[in-house]
mmCIF file of C-alpha atoms and ligand atoms in Angstrom:
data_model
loop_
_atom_site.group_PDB
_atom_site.id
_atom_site.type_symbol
_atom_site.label_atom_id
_atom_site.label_comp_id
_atom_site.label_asym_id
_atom_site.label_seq_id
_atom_site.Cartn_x
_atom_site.Cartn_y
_atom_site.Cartn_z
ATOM 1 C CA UNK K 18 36.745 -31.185 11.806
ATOM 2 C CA UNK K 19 34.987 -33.696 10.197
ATOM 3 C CA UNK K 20 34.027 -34.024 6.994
ATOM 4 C CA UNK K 21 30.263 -34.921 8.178
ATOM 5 C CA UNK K 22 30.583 -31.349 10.437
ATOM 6 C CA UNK K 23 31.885 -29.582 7.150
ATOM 7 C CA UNK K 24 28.679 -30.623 5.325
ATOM 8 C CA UNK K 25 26.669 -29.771 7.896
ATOM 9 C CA UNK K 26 28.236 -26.259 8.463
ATOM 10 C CA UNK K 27 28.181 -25.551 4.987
ATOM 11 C CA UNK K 28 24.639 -26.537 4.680
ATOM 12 C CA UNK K 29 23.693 -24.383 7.763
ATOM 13 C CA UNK K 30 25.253 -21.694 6.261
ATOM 14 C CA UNK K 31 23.148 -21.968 2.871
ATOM 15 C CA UNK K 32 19.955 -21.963 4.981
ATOM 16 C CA UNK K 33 20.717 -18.499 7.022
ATOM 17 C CA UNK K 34 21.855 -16.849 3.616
ATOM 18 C CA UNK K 35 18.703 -18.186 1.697
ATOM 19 C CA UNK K 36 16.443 -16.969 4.838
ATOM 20 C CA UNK K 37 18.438 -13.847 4.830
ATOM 21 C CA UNK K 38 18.470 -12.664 1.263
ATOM 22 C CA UNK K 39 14.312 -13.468 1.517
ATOM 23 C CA UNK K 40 13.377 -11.473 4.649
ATOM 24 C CA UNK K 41 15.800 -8.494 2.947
ATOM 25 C CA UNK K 42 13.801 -8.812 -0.510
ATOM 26 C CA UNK K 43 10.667 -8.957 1.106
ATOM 27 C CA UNK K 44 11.229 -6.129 3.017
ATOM 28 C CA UNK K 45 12.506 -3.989 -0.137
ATOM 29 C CA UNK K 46 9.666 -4.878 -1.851
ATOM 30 C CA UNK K 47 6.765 -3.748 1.000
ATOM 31 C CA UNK K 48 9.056 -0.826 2.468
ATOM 32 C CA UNK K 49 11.194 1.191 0.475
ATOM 33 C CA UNK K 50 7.906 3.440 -0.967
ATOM 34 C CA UNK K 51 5.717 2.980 2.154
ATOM 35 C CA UNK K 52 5.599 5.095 5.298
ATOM 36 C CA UNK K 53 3.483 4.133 8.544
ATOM 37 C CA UNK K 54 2.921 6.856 10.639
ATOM 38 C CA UNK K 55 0.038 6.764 13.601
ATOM 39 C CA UNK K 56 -3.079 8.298 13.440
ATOM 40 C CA UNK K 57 -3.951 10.838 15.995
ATOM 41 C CA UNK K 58 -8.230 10.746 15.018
ATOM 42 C CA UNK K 59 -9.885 9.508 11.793
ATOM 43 C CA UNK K 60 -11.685 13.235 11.698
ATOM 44 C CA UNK K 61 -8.289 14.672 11.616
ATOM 45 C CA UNK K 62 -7.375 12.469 8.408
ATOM 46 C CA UNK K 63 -10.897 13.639 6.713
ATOM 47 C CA UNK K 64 -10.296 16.698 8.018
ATOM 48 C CA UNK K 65 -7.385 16.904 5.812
ATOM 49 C CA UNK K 66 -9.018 14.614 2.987
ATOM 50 C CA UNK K 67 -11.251 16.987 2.215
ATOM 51 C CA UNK K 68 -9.254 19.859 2.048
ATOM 52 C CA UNK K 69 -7.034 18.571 -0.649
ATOM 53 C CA UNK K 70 -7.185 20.845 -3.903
ATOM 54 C CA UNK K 71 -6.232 19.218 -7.179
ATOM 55 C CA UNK K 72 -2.865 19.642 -7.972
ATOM 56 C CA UNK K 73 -1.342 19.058 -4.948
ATOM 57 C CA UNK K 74 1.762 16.681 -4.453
ATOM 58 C CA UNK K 75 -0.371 14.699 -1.075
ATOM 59 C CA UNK K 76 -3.415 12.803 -2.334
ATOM 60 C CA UNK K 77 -5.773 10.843 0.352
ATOM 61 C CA UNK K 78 -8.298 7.921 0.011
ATOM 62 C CA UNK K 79 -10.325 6.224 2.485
ATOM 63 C CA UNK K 80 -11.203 2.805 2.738
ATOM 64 C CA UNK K 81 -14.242 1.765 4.635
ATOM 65 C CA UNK K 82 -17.030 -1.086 3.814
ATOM 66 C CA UNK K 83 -17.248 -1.361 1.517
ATOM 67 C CA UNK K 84 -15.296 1.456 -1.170
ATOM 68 C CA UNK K 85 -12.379 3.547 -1.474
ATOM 69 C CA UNK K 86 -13.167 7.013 -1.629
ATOM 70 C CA UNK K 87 -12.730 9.524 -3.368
ATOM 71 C CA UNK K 88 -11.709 8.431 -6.954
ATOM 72 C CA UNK K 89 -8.312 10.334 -7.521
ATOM 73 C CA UNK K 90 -7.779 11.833 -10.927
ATOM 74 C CA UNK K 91 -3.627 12.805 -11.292
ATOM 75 C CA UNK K 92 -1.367 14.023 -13.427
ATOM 76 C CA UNK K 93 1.008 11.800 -14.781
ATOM 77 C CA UNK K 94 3.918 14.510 -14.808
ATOM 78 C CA UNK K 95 4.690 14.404 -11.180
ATOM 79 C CA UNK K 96 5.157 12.280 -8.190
ATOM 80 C CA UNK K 97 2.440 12.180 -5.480
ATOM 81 C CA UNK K 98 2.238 11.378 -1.575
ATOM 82 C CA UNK K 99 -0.807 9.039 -1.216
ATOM 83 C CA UNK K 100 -2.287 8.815 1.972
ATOM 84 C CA UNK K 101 -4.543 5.990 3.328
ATOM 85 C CA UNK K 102 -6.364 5.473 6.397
ATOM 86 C CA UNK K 103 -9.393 3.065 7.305
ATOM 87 C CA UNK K 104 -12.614 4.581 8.575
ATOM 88 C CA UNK K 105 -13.459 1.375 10.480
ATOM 89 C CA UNK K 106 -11.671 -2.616 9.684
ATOM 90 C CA UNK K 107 -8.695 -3.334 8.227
ATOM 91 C CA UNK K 108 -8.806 -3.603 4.935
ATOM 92 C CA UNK K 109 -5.970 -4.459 2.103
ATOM 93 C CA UNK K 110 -5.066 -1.427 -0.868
ATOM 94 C CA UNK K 111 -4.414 -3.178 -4.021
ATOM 95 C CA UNK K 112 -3.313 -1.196 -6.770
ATOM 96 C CA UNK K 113 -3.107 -2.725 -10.134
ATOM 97 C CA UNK K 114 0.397 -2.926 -12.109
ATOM 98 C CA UNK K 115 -0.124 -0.583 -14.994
ATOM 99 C CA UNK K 116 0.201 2.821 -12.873
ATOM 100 C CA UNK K 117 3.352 3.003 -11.590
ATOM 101 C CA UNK K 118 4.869 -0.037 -13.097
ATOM 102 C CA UNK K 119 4.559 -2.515 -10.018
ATOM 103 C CA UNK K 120 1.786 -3.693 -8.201
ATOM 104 C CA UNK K 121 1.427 -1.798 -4.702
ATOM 105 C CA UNK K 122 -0.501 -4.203 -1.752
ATOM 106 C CA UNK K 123 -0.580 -2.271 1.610
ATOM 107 C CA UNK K 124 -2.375 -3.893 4.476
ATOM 108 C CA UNK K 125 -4.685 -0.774 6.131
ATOM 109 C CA UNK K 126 -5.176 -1.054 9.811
ATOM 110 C CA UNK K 127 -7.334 1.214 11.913
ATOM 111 C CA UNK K 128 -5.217 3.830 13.357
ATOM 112 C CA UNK K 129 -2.423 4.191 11.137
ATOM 113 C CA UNK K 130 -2.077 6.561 8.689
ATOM 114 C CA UNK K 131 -0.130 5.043 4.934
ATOM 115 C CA UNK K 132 1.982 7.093 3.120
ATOM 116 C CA UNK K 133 2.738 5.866 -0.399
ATOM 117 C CA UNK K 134 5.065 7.415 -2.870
ATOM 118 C CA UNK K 135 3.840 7.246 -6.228
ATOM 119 C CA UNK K 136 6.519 7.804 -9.309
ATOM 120 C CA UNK K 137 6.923 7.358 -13.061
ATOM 121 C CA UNK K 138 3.271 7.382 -12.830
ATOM 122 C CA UNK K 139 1.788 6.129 -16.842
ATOM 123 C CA UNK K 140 -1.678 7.804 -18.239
ATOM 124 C CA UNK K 141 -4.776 5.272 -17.899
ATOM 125 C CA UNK K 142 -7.609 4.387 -15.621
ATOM 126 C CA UNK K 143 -6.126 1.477 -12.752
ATOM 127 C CA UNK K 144 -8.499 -0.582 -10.760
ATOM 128 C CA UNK K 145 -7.944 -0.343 -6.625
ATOM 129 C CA UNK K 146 -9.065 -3.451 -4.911
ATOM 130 C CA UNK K 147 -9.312 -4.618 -1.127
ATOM 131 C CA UNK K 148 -7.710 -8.033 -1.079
ATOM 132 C CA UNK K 149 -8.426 -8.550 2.700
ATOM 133 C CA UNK K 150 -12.269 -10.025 3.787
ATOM 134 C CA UNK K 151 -13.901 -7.023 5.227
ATOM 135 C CA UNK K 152 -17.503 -8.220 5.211
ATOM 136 C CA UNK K 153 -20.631 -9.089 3.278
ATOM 137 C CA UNK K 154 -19.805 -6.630 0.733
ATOM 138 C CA UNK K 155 -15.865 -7.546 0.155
ATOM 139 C CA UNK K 156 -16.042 -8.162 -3.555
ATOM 140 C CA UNK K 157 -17.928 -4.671 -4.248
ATOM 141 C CA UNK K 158 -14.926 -2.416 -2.626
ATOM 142 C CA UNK K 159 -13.222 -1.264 -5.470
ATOM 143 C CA UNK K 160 -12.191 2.270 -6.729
ATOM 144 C CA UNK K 161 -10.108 4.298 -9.352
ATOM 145 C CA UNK K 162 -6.893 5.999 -10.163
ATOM 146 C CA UNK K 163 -7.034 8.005 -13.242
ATOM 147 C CA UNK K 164 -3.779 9.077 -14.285
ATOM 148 C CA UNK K 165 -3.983 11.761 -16.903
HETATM 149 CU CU1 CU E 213 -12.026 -4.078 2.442
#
């Protein structure tokens, strides 16, 4: 082998482990707390929405244009489930840092359901954003996690 097909071995090699080991950190960093599962009928997900009682480990929010809805109020001493479905475009959930320590930003497409695992949840009121264009109104969809 020569030494110009050593170099350019080596230097393939490089590549693949760079493009490797930054597919497998992006996909730790969107996957490991987020779970897609489909959505049989947006009613269904209401349906279920609005027969969550406080206190309970599975929390749900809606996004639709141009709000999140309901704003959640938690408890900081336990974990939650939160689930989030679109009522009509897709949308993006951003979560500010503060509440669980990261950042969370979930792309929400019609017919899937999100499930979001939230843990070492800290005390404070955190700002929810939609960081995808959803219409006219874009800039006003924003809602609240109060962690108590
Ligand atoms: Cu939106």
């Amino acid at each position: 082998m020569s030494k110009r097909e050593k170099l350019v071995i080596t230097l393939i090699a490089i590549c693949a482990l760079a493009i490797g080991y930054r597919f497998a950190g992006s996909v730790n960093k969107t996957n490991h707390f987020v779970e897609i599962i489909p959505l049989t009928t947006f009613a269904e997900f209401e349906k279920r929405s609005q027969n969550q009682k406080r206190g309970q480990g599975d929390i749900f929010l809606t996004a639709q244009q141009w709000a999140w809805l309901p704003e959640l109020t938690i408890s900081s001493n336990r974990n939650y489930i939160l689930h989030i479905a679109t009522a009509d475009i897709q949308h993006a959930f951003h979560l500010e840092t503060g509440a669980t320590g990261q950042s969370i930003d979930v792309l929400i497409q019609p017919g899937q359901e999100y499930l979001i695992k939230l843990q070492n949840l800290k005390p404070g009121v955190f700002a929810i954003g939609c960081t995808q264009y959803c219409g006219i109104e874009h800039n006003k969809m924003r809602g609240k996690l109060i962690v108590e």
